């Protein structure tokens, strides 16, 4: 049986209901909340601040450091052991590389900007939600940035390409599934993250990239509107 | 022909297009990409003639030579002190720049000990963000007593007001001594109950700084709290 109708009744090119907030963590220099369907990500930015140990300092420019953490009971499966594991470290690394092209830390030599991403509830697409939250939190912290980053995960369920794949689709059993998380720099349309889990034909990949760009421009609008809303004058 | 794509005094996000054409010039917080001017940080648009500038709304204090700040001693070195100045970097005070002459073998903790707060002014900031401060000004001193609060350093101009109008209004109403550091650290000294009024007033200014009619609102707030009539000084 082919995949003709999505499990949650969405259109094939529709993202999950998305909600965002900026400046929610008081003690952080910048913070954001990003919710995509049932996936929830919080990002907190601290810094620029002095980096220790000192050998990590770079006298030419500041450093960006990301952390990714799924909370113990965040997913539908078993309890996840808290703390960084191999997967979390890799995702933290790709998040960092997805955001790095837009942040400009040349004004802050020898310093570090720390981005902490916490996921209290997950339903696939966590790295994308994390990148979206982190990009908003960095803007909220007043860090110099050339642009903002939005991310979305495109999936192939059986023979259909779907935007913003969720966990029920990821675990589809009547056919093969592929999952392609992508991060897009909004203004230029450059891709700063492209991973693939599963198989995909060349034509499908091309189509997937186009779908991701379209979905990311929607997400970008949500991100920017949310940031502006923080400073809106309340009447 | 140049065309402006945003209005003055609106909030913009990084990467937003601000103007087209070569008639406008990118200033602080903006950059040019071919014939477009784009925002390089989040903030408030400020247009001055042909210049497009973005005023920051958040972010840590950016040290600038000439600023008077409030600093906390974090470490004592062989020939000076280091301070936490609520910024991304720490500041340094050399014994030569201290208020009085200090002998070579003197115990530096006798002058400023770890945890002490001082008012000081920034002399120099290098490209690598090494910050030198000095005490060579009669108004700069060690702060004793009172309380310290931290505010968003980007709201400091609002707390001070035009030529100090806002801070002097609070001072007169509460009979407190207030020193506002450019780095967002504020020292308040007076009757404990009045100190609390000052803290609440400053928190209110910080929260509502970008909404117009601020002075009037602060005036009514202070009048309610202190039961005193306050007149707003007119500043030209």
Short mmCIF file of C-alpha atoms in Angstrom, two decimals:
data_model
loop_
_atom_site.label_atom_id
_atom_site.label_comp_id
_atom_site.label_asym_id
_atom_site.label_seq_id
_atom_site.Cartn_x
_atom_site.Cartn_y
_atom_site.Cartn_z
CA UNK A 1 0.00 0.00 0.00
CA UNK A 2 1.39 3.30 -1.02
CA UNK A 3 1.54 6.33 1.22
CA UNK A 4 -1.30 8.45 -0.16
CA UNK A 5 -2.48 10.35 2.88
CA UNK A 6 -0.33 11.71 5.69
CA UNK A 7 -0.88 10.29 9.17
CA UNK A 8 -1.83 13.65 10.66
CA UNK A 9 -3.83 14.79 7.62
CA UNK A 10 -1.37 17.44 6.49
CA UNK A 11 -0.68 18.25 2.84
CA UNK A 12 2.57 16.78 1.53
CA UNK A 13 4.21 20.22 1.38
CA UNK A 14 2.83 21.53 4.65
CA UNK A 15 4.89 22.08 7.80
CA UNK A 16 3.52 21.16 11.20
CA UNK A 17 1.78 23.89 13.24
CA UNK A 18 4.63 26.06 14.40
CA UNK A 19 4.86 28.29 17.41
CA UNK A 20 7.77 30.49 18.54
CA UNK A 21 8.70 32.89 21.32
CA UNK A 22 11.76 35.04 21.94
CA UNK A 23 13.43 36.14 25.15
CA UNK A 24 11.91 33.56 27.44
CA UNK A 25 14.96 32.75 29.59
CA UNK A 26 15.61 35.75 31.79
CA UNK A 27 19.17 35.08 32.86
CA UNK A 28 20.41 34.31 29.36
CA UNK A 29 21.71 37.02 27.02
CA UNK A 30 19.29 35.78 24.39
CA UNK A 31 16.81 32.94 24.21
CA UNK A 32 14.07 31.43 22.11
CA UNK A 33 11.46 28.70 22.08
CA UNK A 34 10.53 26.89 18.90
CA UNK A 35 7.78 24.34 18.61
CA UNK A 36 7.09 22.31 15.47
CA UNK A 37 4.14 20.01 15.97
CA UNK A 38 5.08 18.00 19.03
CA UNK A 39 8.79 18.79 18.84
CA UNK A 40 9.80 21.50 21.31
CA UNK A 41 13.20 23.21 21.42
CA UNK A 42 14.55 25.83 23.78
CA UNK A 43 17.73 27.70 22.98
CA UNK A 44 19.69 29.93 25.34
CA UNK A 45 22.64 32.07 24.31
CA UNK A 46 25.32 33.21 26.74
CA UNK A 47 28.08 35.57 25.77
CA UNK A 48 30.23 36.66 24.11
CA UNK A 49 32.23 35.75 27.19
CA UNK A 50 35.79 34.80 27.97
CA UNK A 51 36.67 31.27 26.93
CA UNK A 52 38.37 28.85 29.27
CA UNK A 53 40.65 26.86 29.09
CA UNK A 54 42.75 29.61 27.56
CA UNK A 55 44.29 27.50 24.79
CA UNK A 56 40.89 27.49 23.06
CA UNK A 57 41.10 31.26 22.58
CA UNK A 58 41.39 32.55 19.06
CA UNK A 59 42.87 36.05 18.87
CA UNK A 60 41.40 36.59 15.39
CA UNK A 61 37.73 36.01 16.12
CA UNK A 62 35.25 34.66 18.63
CA UNK A 63 34.14 31.07 18.78
CA UNK A 64 30.66 29.62 18.52
CA UNK A 65 29.94 26.63 20.71
CA UNK A 66 26.68 24.65 20.59
CA UNK A 67 25.23 22.07 22.92
CA UNK A 68 22.35 19.77 22.05
CA UNK A 69 20.47 17.87 24.71
CA UNK A 70 17.42 15.66 24.59
CA UNK A 71 15.81 15.45 28.01
CA UNK A 72 15.47 11.98 29.61
CA UNK A 73 11.75 11.44 28.99
CA UNK A 74 11.44 13.61 25.88
CA UNK A 75 10.81 10.87 23.33
CA UNK A 76 8.25 8.09 22.98
CA UNK A 77 10.83 5.37 23.51
CA UNK A 78 12.77 4.49 26.63
CA UNK A 79 14.30 7.03 28.95
CA UNK A 80 17.32 8.61 27.29
CA UNK A 81 20.39 8.67 29.50
CA UNK A 82 21.03 12.32 30.37
CA UNK A 83 24.15 14.07 29.16
CA UNK A 84 26.02 14.12 25.90
CA UNK A 85 26.20 10.92 23.90
CA UNK A 86 27.71 10.23 20.50
CA UNK A 87 24.55 11.34 18.69
CA UNK A 88 24.17 14.54 20.70
CA UNK A 89 27.77 15.51 20.08
CA UNK A 90 27.39 15.03 16.35
CA UNK A 91 24.17 17.04 16.22
CA UNK A 92 25.78 19.81 18.28
CA UNK A 93 28.60 19.88 15.73
CA UNK A 94 26.34 20.05 12.68
CA UNK A 95 24.19 22.72 14.38
CA UNK A 96 27.30 24.79 14.95
CA UNK A 97 28.30 24.43 11.32
CA UNK A 98 24.80 25.25 10.12
CA UNK A 99 24.77 28.55 12.02
CA UNK A 100 28.42 29.58 11.72
CA UNK A 101 28.18 31.00 8.17
CA UNK A 102 25.81 33.74 9.35
CA UNK A 103 27.34 34.83 12.66
CA UNK A 104 30.18 37.32 12.57
CA UNK A 105 32.32 37.21 15.71
CA UNK A 106 35.32 39.18 14.44
CA UNK A 107 34.40 41.96 16.87
CA UNK A 108 34.86 39.57 19.77
CA UNK A 109 38.37 38.06 19.68
CA UNK A 110 39.34 35.51 22.36
CA UNK A 111 35.71 35.03 23.36
CA UNK A 112 33.00 32.43 22.98
CA UNK A 113 29.27 32.47 22.36
CA UNK A 114 27.60 29.48 23.95
CA UNK A 115 24.32 28.17 22.57
CA UNK A 116 22.46 25.62 24.65
CA UNK A 117 19.66 23.71 22.95
CA UNK A 118 17.33 21.70 25.17
CA UNK A 119 14.56 19.46 23.92
CA UNK A 120 11.91 18.68 26.53
CA UNK A 121 9.64 16.92 24.01
CA UNK A 122 10.56 15.33 20.70
CA UNK A 123 8.70 13.99 17.70
CA UNK A 124 11.39 13.91 14.96
CA UNK A 125 13.06 16.92 13.40
CA UNK A 126 14.85 17.91 16.60
CA UNK A 127 18.01 19.22 14.98
CA UNK A 128 15.92 21.42 12.69
CA UNK A 129 13.85 22.80 15.56
CA UNK A 130 17.09 23.30 17.47
CA UNK A 131 18.69 25.26 14.63
CA UNK A 132 15.58 27.44 14.24
CA UNK A 133 15.54 28.19 17.98
CA UNK A 134 19.29 28.83 18.09
CA UNK A 135 19.15 31.26 15.17
CA UNK A 136 16.41 33.24 16.90
CA UNK A 137 18.20 33.19 20.25
CA UNK A 138 21.40 34.52 18.66
CA UNK A 139 19.50 37.38 17.03
CA UNK A 140 17.76 38.08 20.35
CA UNK A 141 21.17 38.23 22.07
CA UNK A 142 22.23 41.01 19.69
CA UNK A 143 25.06 38.98 18.17
CA UNK A 144 26.22 40.40 14.80
CA UNK A 145 24.71 38.19 12.09
CA UNK A 146 24.59 38.56 8.34
CA UNK A 147 21.38 36.62 8.08
CA UNK A 148 19.20 34.07 9.84
CA UNK A 149 18.94 30.33 9.43
CA UNK A 150 15.79 28.24 9.16
CA UNK A 151 15.77 24.47 9.04
CA UNK A 152 13.34 21.77 8.07
CA UNK A 153 13.49 18.05 7.55
CA UNK A 154 12.22 16.59 4.29
CA UNK A 155 11.28 12.94 4.25
CA UNK A 156 10.60 10.29 1.68
CA UNK A 157 7.90 7.91 2.87
CA UNK A 158 7.54 5.04 0.44
CA UNK A 159 7.46 6.96 -2.86
CA UNK A 160 6.20 10.33 -1.58
CA UNK A 161 8.29 13.32 -0.56
CA UNK A 162 6.95 14.96 2.58
CA UNK A 163 7.86 18.25 4.23
CA UNK A 164 8.66 18.28 7.96
CA UNK A 165 8.51 14.53 8.58
CA UNK A 166 7.25 13.51 12.02
CA UNK A 167 7.95 10.42 14.12
CA UNK A 168 4.94 8.42 12.92
CA UNK A 169 6.11 8.86 9.33
CA UNK A 170 9.72 8.17 10.21
CA UNK A 171 8.65 4.80 11.60
CA UNK A 172 6.43 3.93 8.58
CA UNK A 173 6.55 0.17 8.16
CA UNK A 174 4.94 -0.59 4.77
CA UNK A 175 7.85 0.83 2.80
CA UNK A 176 11.26 2.47 3.03
CA UNK A 177 11.79 5.87 4.58
CA UNK A 178 14.48 8.51 4.04
CA UNK A 179 15.02 11.62 6.14
CA UNK A 180 16.88 14.70 4.92
CA UNK A 181 17.35 17.52 7.44
CA UNK A 182 18.25 20.79 5.75
CA UNK A 183 19.14 24.27 6.96
CA UNK A 184 18.74 27.22 4.60
CA UNK A 185 20.19 30.70 4.96
CA UNK A 186 17.07 32.70 4.36
CA UNK A 187 18.05 35.62 2.12
CA UNK A 188 20.58 33.96 -0.14
CA UNK A 189 18.98 30.51 -0.17
CA UNK A 190 22.33 28.86 0.55
CA UNK A 191 22.22 25.47 2.25
CA UNK A 192 24.25 25.19 5.44
CA UNK A 193 23.10 21.75 6.55
CA UNK A 194 22.27 18.75 4.40
CA UNK A 195 22.23 15.29 5.86
CA UNK A 196 20.60 12.14 4.60
CA UNK A 197 19.41 9.05 6.38
CA UNK A 198 18.18 6.41 3.92
CA UNK A 199 18.19 6.26 0.13
CA UNK A 200 16.98 8.85 -2.32
CA UNK A 201 17.16 9.18 -6.07
CA UNK A 202 18.92 12.15 -7.63
CA UNK A 203 15.67 13.64 -8.93
CA UNK A 204 13.99 13.25 -5.56
CA UNK A 205 16.89 15.02 -3.87
CA UNK A 206 16.56 17.96 -6.24
CA UNK A 207 12.84 18.10 -5.54
CA UNK A 208 13.50 17.78 -1.79
CA UNK A 209 15.85 20.78 -1.85
CA UNK A 210 13.24 22.92 -3.59
CA UNK A 211 10.62 21.84 -1.05
CA UNK A 212 12.98 22.64 1.83
CA UNK A 213 13.67 26.13 0.48
CA UNK A 214 9.97 26.86 0.27
CA UNK A 215 9.27 25.52 3.76
CA UNK A 216 12.26 27.40 5.19
CA UNK A 217 11.01 30.70 3.83
CA UNK A 218 7.76 30.11 5.73
CA UNK A 219 9.70 29.29 8.90
CA UNK A 220 11.92 32.32 8.38
CA UNK A 221 8.88 34.57 8.37
CA UNK A 222 7.68 33.05 11.66
CA UNK A 223 11.11 33.56 13.20
CA UNK A 224 11.37 37.20 12.19
CA UNK A 225 7.81 38.06 13.19
CA UNK A 226 8.34 36.50 16.61
CA UNK A 227 11.52 38.47 17.23
CA UNK A 228 9.78 41.72 16.32
CA UNK A 229 6.80 40.88 18.49
CA UNK A 230 9.03 40.86 21.56
CA UNK A 231 9.48 44.63 21.27
CA UNK A 232 6.00 45.49 20.11
CA UNK A 233 4.36 48.35 21.97
CA UNK A 234 1.51 47.01 24.07
CA UNK A 235 -1.51 49.22 23.86
CA UNK B 1 17.57 56.12 -7.46
CA UNK B 2 17.89 55.00 -3.85
CA UNK B 3 14.88 53.68 -2.10
CA UNK B 4 14.33 53.13 1.60
CA UNK B 5 12.65 49.82 2.39
CA UNK B 6 12.07 50.33 6.12
CA UNK B 7 10.67 53.11 8.26
CA UNK B 8 12.64 55.00 10.87
CA UNK B 9 12.40 53.63 14.44
CA UNK B 10 11.18 50.18 13.50
CA UNK B 11 12.64 46.88 14.69
CA UNK B 12 14.62 44.88 12.15
CA UNK B 13 16.09 41.39 12.22
CA UNK B 14 19.48 40.25 10.86
CA UNK B 15 19.66 40.03 7.06
CA UNK B 16 16.68 42.28 6.44
CA UNK B 17 16.90 44.60 3.43
CA UNK B 18 16.97 48.21 4.56
CA UNK B 19 17.59 50.21 1.39
CA UNK B 20 18.27 49.87 -2.30
CA UNK B 21 20.66 51.88 -4.41
CA UNK B 22 23.78 53.87 -3.63
CA UNK B 23 22.07 56.94 -2.13
CA UNK B 24 22.20 55.57 1.41
CA UNK B 25 25.28 54.69 3.41
CA UNK B 26 25.64 51.72 5.76
CA UNK B 27 26.62 52.76 9.30
CA UNK B 28 26.83 50.81 12.57
CA UNK B 29 24.99 47.49 12.49
CA UNK B 30 24.47 47.42 8.72
CA UNK B 31 26.45 46.30 5.68
CA UNK B 32 26.30 46.64 1.93
CA UNK B 33 25.82 43.74 -0.45
CA UNK B 34 26.00 44.97 -4.04
CA UNK B 35 23.35 47.72 -4.26
CA UNK B 36 21.47 46.76 -1.12
CA UNK B 37 21.95 47.76 2.50
CA UNK B 38 21.22 44.98 4.94
CA UNK B 39 20.90 44.65 8.70
CA UNK B 40 23.74 42.83 10.41
CA UNK B 41 22.07 42.60 13.80
CA UNK B 42 18.72 42.91 15.46
CA UNK B 43 17.81 46.39 16.64
CA UNK B 44 16.08 49.69 16.11
CA UNK B 45 16.49 51.53 12.82
CA UNK B 46 17.89 55.03 13.10
CA UNK B 47 18.16 57.15 9.96
CA UNK B 48 20.42 60.20 10.02
CA UNK B 49 20.34 61.90 6.65
CA UNK B 50 21.94 59.38 4.31
CA UNK B 51 23.24 57.16 7.08
CA UNK B 52 21.34 54.05 8.14
CA UNK B 53 22.23 52.83 11.58
CA UNK B 54 20.91 50.10 13.87
CA UNK B 55 20.72 50.84 17.58
CA UNK B 56 21.16 47.74 19.69
CA UNK B 57 18.42 46.58 22.02
CA UNK B 58 20.22 43.68 23.62
CA UNK B 59 23.70 42.37 24.04
CA UNK B 60 26.52 42.89 26.44
CA UNK B 61 28.23 46.18 27.17
CA UNK B 62 30.72 47.19 24.46
CA UNK B 63 33.59 48.98 26.25
CA UNK B 64 34.49 52.41 24.88
CA UNK B 65 37.30 54.77 25.91
CA UNK B 66 35.98 57.64 28.01
CA UNK B 67 33.06 55.76 29.55
CA UNK B 68 32.55 55.90 33.31
CA UNK B 69 31.65 52.48 34.59
CA UNK B 70 31.14 50.58 37.82
CA UNK B 71 33.52 47.64 38.15
CA UNK B 72 33.94 44.78 40.60
CA UNK B 73 37.38 43.56 41.65
CA UNK B 74 37.84 39.94 40.58
CA UNK B 75 41.56 39.45 41.00
CA UNK B 76 44.67 41.13 42.33
CA UNK B 77 47.82 40.95 40.25
CA UNK B 78 51.46 41.89 40.85
CA UNK B 79 50.95 45.46 39.75
CA UNK B 80 47.23 46.07 39.65
CA UNK B 81 43.72 44.72 39.71
CA UNK B 82 41.38 43.05 37.26
CA UNK B 83 37.68 43.86 37.20
CA UNK B 84 34.44 42.37 36.06
CA UNK B 85 32.79 45.15 34.05
CA UNK B 86 29.62 43.33 32.95
CA UNK B 87 31.06 43.00 29.45
CA UNK B 88 32.57 40.20 27.37
CA UNK B 89 36.02 41.13 28.61
CA UNK B 90 37.60 42.09 31.93
CA UNK B 91 39.31 45.41 32.66
CA UNK B 92 42.70 46.17 34.19
CA UNK B 93 43.75 48.89 36.60
CA UNK B 94 47.46 49.44 37.08
CA UNK B 95 48.81 50.76 40.41
CA UNK B 96 50.11 53.78 38.51
CA UNK B 97 46.54 54.68 37.58
CA UNK B 98 45.23 54.34 41.15
CA UNK B 99 44.00 57.36 43.08
CA UNK B 100 46.99 57.72 45.38
CA UNK B 101 50.67 56.88 45.08
CA UNK B 102 51.18 53.21 45.95
CA UNK B 103 54.59 51.95 47.01
CA UNK B 104 56.10 49.00 45.22
CA UNK B 105 55.86 46.63 48.22
CA UNK B 106 52.40 47.76 49.38
CA UNK B 107 49.57 45.31 50.06
CA UNK B 108 47.10 46.02 47.26
CA UNK B 109 44.14 44.52 49.15
CA UNK B 110 44.30 47.56 51.47
CA UNK B 111 43.22 49.74 48.55
CA UNK B 112 40.75 47.57 46.66
CA UNK B 113 40.01 44.05 47.83
CA UNK B 114 38.34 41.24 45.88
CA UNK B 115 34.60 41.87 45.68
CA UNK B 116 34.86 45.65 46.10
CA UNK B 117 33.04 47.91 43.67
CA UNK B 118 34.60 51.06 42.24
CA UNK B 119 33.59 53.74 39.79
CA UNK B 120 36.27 54.12 37.17
CA UNK B 121 36.75 55.38 33.66
CA UNK B 122 38.01 53.53 30.60
CA UNK B 123 41.26 54.92 29.20
CA UNK B 124 41.90 52.61 26.31
CA UNK B 125 40.44 49.59 24.54
CA UNK B 126 42.78 47.71 22.21
CA UNK B 127 41.87 45.73 19.10
CA UNK B 128 42.24 42.56 21.16
CA UNK B 129 39.84 44.07 23.71
CA UNK B 130 42.33 44.62 26.50
CA UNK B 131 40.73 47.29 28.62
CA UNK B 132 42.70 49.78 30.71
CA UNK B 133 40.90 51.83 33.35
CA UNK B 134 42.03 54.76 35.46
CA UNK B 135 41.07 56.33 38.80
CA UNK B 136 42.77 59.66 38.05
CA UNK B 137 39.70 61.81 38.42
CA UNK B 138 38.39 63.29 41.68
CA UNK B 139 34.88 61.90 41.09
CA UNK B 140 36.05 58.29 40.79
CA UNK B 141 36.16 56.27 43.98
CA UNK B 142 35.52 53.05 45.80
CA UNK B 143 31.85 52.43 46.57
CA UNK B 144 30.94 51.51 50.14
CA UNK B 145 27.48 50.67 51.43
CA UNK B 146 24.32 50.87 49.35
CA UNK B 147 23.30 48.31 46.78
CA UNK B 148 24.26 47.32 43.26
CA UNK B 149 21.84 46.36 40.51
CA UNK B 150 22.47 45.26 36.94
CA UNK B 151 20.42 46.49 34.01
CA UNK B 152 20.58 46.05 30.24
CA UNK B 153 23.50 48.33 29.24
CA UNK B 154 21.61 49.40 26.11
CA UNK B 155 18.95 51.04 28.29
CA UNK B 156 21.43 53.19 30.25
CA UNK B 157 20.83 56.35 28.14
CA UNK B 158 17.14 56.12 29.03
CA UNK B 159 17.84 55.69 32.73
CA UNK B 160 20.09 58.76 32.69
CA UNK B 161 17.73 60.78 30.49
CA UNK B 162 18.48 63.93 28.56
CA UNK B 163 21.37 65.61 30.39
CA UNK B 164 20.70 63.45 33.42
CA UNK B 165 17.08 64.56 33.76
CA UNK B 166 15.68 61.12 34.55
CA UNK B 167 18.25 60.12 37.13
CA UNK B 168 18.12 63.52 38.86
CA UNK B 169 14.34 63.23 39.07
CA UNK B 170 14.70 59.87 40.84
CA UNK B 171 17.43 61.28 43.08
CA UNK B 172 15.30 64.25 44.16
CA UNK B 173 12.21 62.15 44.76
CA UNK B 174 13.88 59.46 46.83
CA UNK B 175 16.81 61.37 48.37
CA UNK B 176 19.11 58.55 47.28
CA UNK B 177 22.58 58.80 45.91
CA UNK B 178 22.66 57.07 42.53
CA UNK B 179 25.59 56.35 40.24
CA UNK B 180 24.79 54.89 36.83
CA UNK B 181 27.70 53.15 35.12
CA UNK B 182 27.71 53.08 31.31
CA UNK B 183 28.12 49.30 31.58
CA UNK B 184 24.67 48.86 33.11
CA UNK B 185 25.78 48.55 36.73
CA UNK B 186 23.99 50.97 39.06
CA UNK B 187 24.91 51.88 42.63
CA UNK B 188 22.14 53.13 44.92
CA UNK B 189 22.68 54.51 48.40
CA UNK B 190 20.05 55.93 50.76
CA UNK B 191 17.32 54.89 53.17
CA UNK B 192 16.63 51.16 52.62
CA UNK B 193 12.95 51.72 51.77
CA UNK B 194 13.88 54.46 49.32
CA UNK B 195 16.53 52.26 47.76
CA UNK B 196 13.79 49.76 46.96
CA UNK B 197 11.71 52.48 45.29
CA UNK B 198 14.72 53.37 43.14
CA UNK B 199 15.26 49.73 42.19
CA UNK B 200 11.61 49.36 41.16
CA UNK B 201 11.69 52.61 39.20
CA UNK B 202 14.81 51.58 37.31
CA UNK B 203 13.33 48.17 36.53
CA UNK B 204 10.27 49.95 35.15
CA UNK B 205 12.36 52.25 32.95
CA UNK B 206 14.30 49.24 31.66
CA UNK B 207 11.10 47.44 30.74
CA UNK B 208 9.34 50.38 29.08
CA UNK B 209 12.31 52.31 27.67
CA UNK B 210 11.22 51.99 24.04
CA UNK B 211 7.65 53.19 24.64
CA UNK B 212 7.04 56.93 24.36
CA UNK B 213 5.78 59.05 27.26
CA UNK B 214 8.27 57.46 29.62
CA UNK B 215 9.14 60.49 31.76
CA UNK B 216 5.50 61.20 32.50
CA UNK B 217 4.84 57.61 33.56
CA UNK B 218 7.91 57.49 35.78
CA UNK B 219 6.83 60.78 37.37
CA UNK B 220 3.40 59.44 38.34
CA UNK B 221 4.98 56.21 39.56
CA UNK B 222 7.40 58.10 41.82
CA UNK B 223 4.70 60.45 43.08
CA UNK B 224 2.57 57.49 44.08
CA UNK B 225 5.44 55.75 45.85
CA UNK B 226 6.89 58.74 47.68
CA UNK B 227 3.73 60.85 48.20
CA UNK B 228 5.60 63.90 46.94
CA UNK B 229 4.92 66.39 44.18
CA UNK B 230 7.54 66.18 41.46
CA UNK B 231 8.19 68.73 38.78
CA UNK B 232 9.79 67.64 35.51
CA UNK B 233 12.77 69.77 34.60
CA UNK B 234 12.51 71.09 31.08
CA UNK B 235 15.58 70.25 29.03
CA UNK B 236 16.08 72.05 25.79
#
